[in-house]
Amino acid sequence: MTSRADDPDFRTRVDHSLVAFVDDQRPVLAELGPEVEDLADVSVAFVGGGKRLRPQFCYAGWLIAGGDPQDRGIVTAAAALEWLQASALVHDDLMDGSDTRRGRPSVHRDFESRHRRESRHGDAVGFGASTAVLLGDLLLSWCDEMFTAAVLGSESMRPHVMAARHFLDRCKTEVVAGQFLDVTGQTRASLSVDQAMTVVRYKSAKYTVERPLHIGASLAGADADLIAALSQVALPLGEAFQLRDDVLGVFGDPALTGKPAGDDLREGKRTVLVARAAELTDDAGRALLGTSLGTSDGVMAVRELIVDSGALAAVEDDIARLEDQADSAIDRLGPQARVVLGPLALTTTRRNR
């Protein structure tokens, strides 16, 4: 029987693998004192509660390429991608000025509060920001360390280490480049839908779905044709994932998303939702976007504009179209891919958090 990438047991093993890795890191951090060792607890807490999408897509690529479902090494290699994700989130929260993540204080806000509670010298905000930068860097380093140890420790994966490293390296470059596109986009008066979709592709689609699939498949010895076929699934699915994320960022339930509703609007993000609204509304609507996007007071007005202009409905149509493209590409991969990847693809875009 073919395994499914969304197997709950696999996610549990990923969780255990992450905790075990941090336990191995504790003695290294403890040598520098209790304050540094505390980063281990912060890291475990921060990475807890994630959806584990990237490890699951990595596992899906592995299974589709013929990897052994019982191979312990793939669990650890896939779990390493959670450190890359955590690194990106810590830095993303800092850049966006976000107060919470998964219902808890974001890292920079946490350490800012600690600074004040402990009556430390210096600037509390600067301390929080500096800690977030350093922790994000540490988590990125852990991604490489955990991944390399897993692959080199596996007889079946070791021969494919260079191919897998290529995709992991590309993933890291692409997500930073996509993040920079996002940051620069917020400095412009507006972005077209095509420009906003470029941010979606590089900040999220490749990093969330395509490269994890490629990494897992390459570890199992996938050829170039299979890698290309996986991209046909991954890019529309990853784009649909990010569009759903954008919708939840504006209209989601904070109790489920762990983030305040409308955060993207307060931060002035030029998402596809906003680009669609600018495209579909009139001059008065575009003027409202110009004055209200990026302000706390303007969140409700921009939300209403997104709905009334038809932008929300248009993005929901985009999501449905992309889902159909990904679904057809899964069918072209064959029945095994449908079993492995089909349920995970659905949960990627049809979610509420």
PDB file of C-alpha atoms in Angstrom, residues 240 243-244 247 276 280 310-325:
ATOM      1  CA  ALA A 240      -2.721  28.787  -4.586  1.00  0.00           C
ATOM      2  CA  LEU A 243      -3.152  33.284  -2.265  1.00  0.00           C
ATOM      3  CA  ARG A 244      -5.095  31.402   0.422  1.00  0.00           C
ATOM      4  CA  VAL A 247      -7.010  35.807   2.048  1.00  0.00           C
ATOM      5  CA  ARG A 276      -6.791  42.876  -7.801  1.00  0.00           C
ATOM      6  CA  LEU A 280     -11.084  46.284 -10.426  1.00  0.00           C
ATOM      7  CA  GLY A 310     -14.839  41.880  -6.602  1.00  0.00           C
ATOM      8  CA  ALA A 311     -11.165  41.366  -5.714  1.00  0.00           C
ATOM      9  CA  LEU A 312     -11.891  38.684  -3.118  1.00  0.00           C
ATOM     10  CA  ALA A 313     -14.067  36.747  -5.561  1.00  0.00           C
ATOM     11  CA  ALA A 314     -11.410  37.129  -8.271  1.00  0.00           C
ATOM     12  CA  VAL A 315      -8.682  35.739  -6.014  1.00  0.00           C
ATOM     13  CA  GLU A 316     -10.930  32.845  -4.994  1.00  0.00           C
ATOM     14  CA  ASP A 317     -11.338  32.162  -8.730  1.00  0.00           C
ATOM     15  CA  ASP A 318      -7.549  32.306  -9.114  1.00  0.00           C
ATOM     16  CA  ILE A 319      -7.164  29.768  -6.314  1.00  0.00           C
ATOM     17  CA  ALA A 320      -9.701  27.420  -7.916  1.00  0.00           C
ATOM     18  CA  ARG A 321      -7.993  27.708 -11.319  1.00  0.00           C
ATOM     19  CA  LEU A 322      -4.568  26.984  -9.832  1.00  0.00           C
ATOM     20  CA  GLU A 323      -5.974  24.045  -7.871  1.00  0.00           C
ATOM     21  CA  ASP A 324      -7.307  22.589 -11.110  1.00  0.00           C
ATOM     22  CA  GLN A 325      -3.917  22.998 -12.795  1.00  0.00           C
TER      23      GLN A 325
END
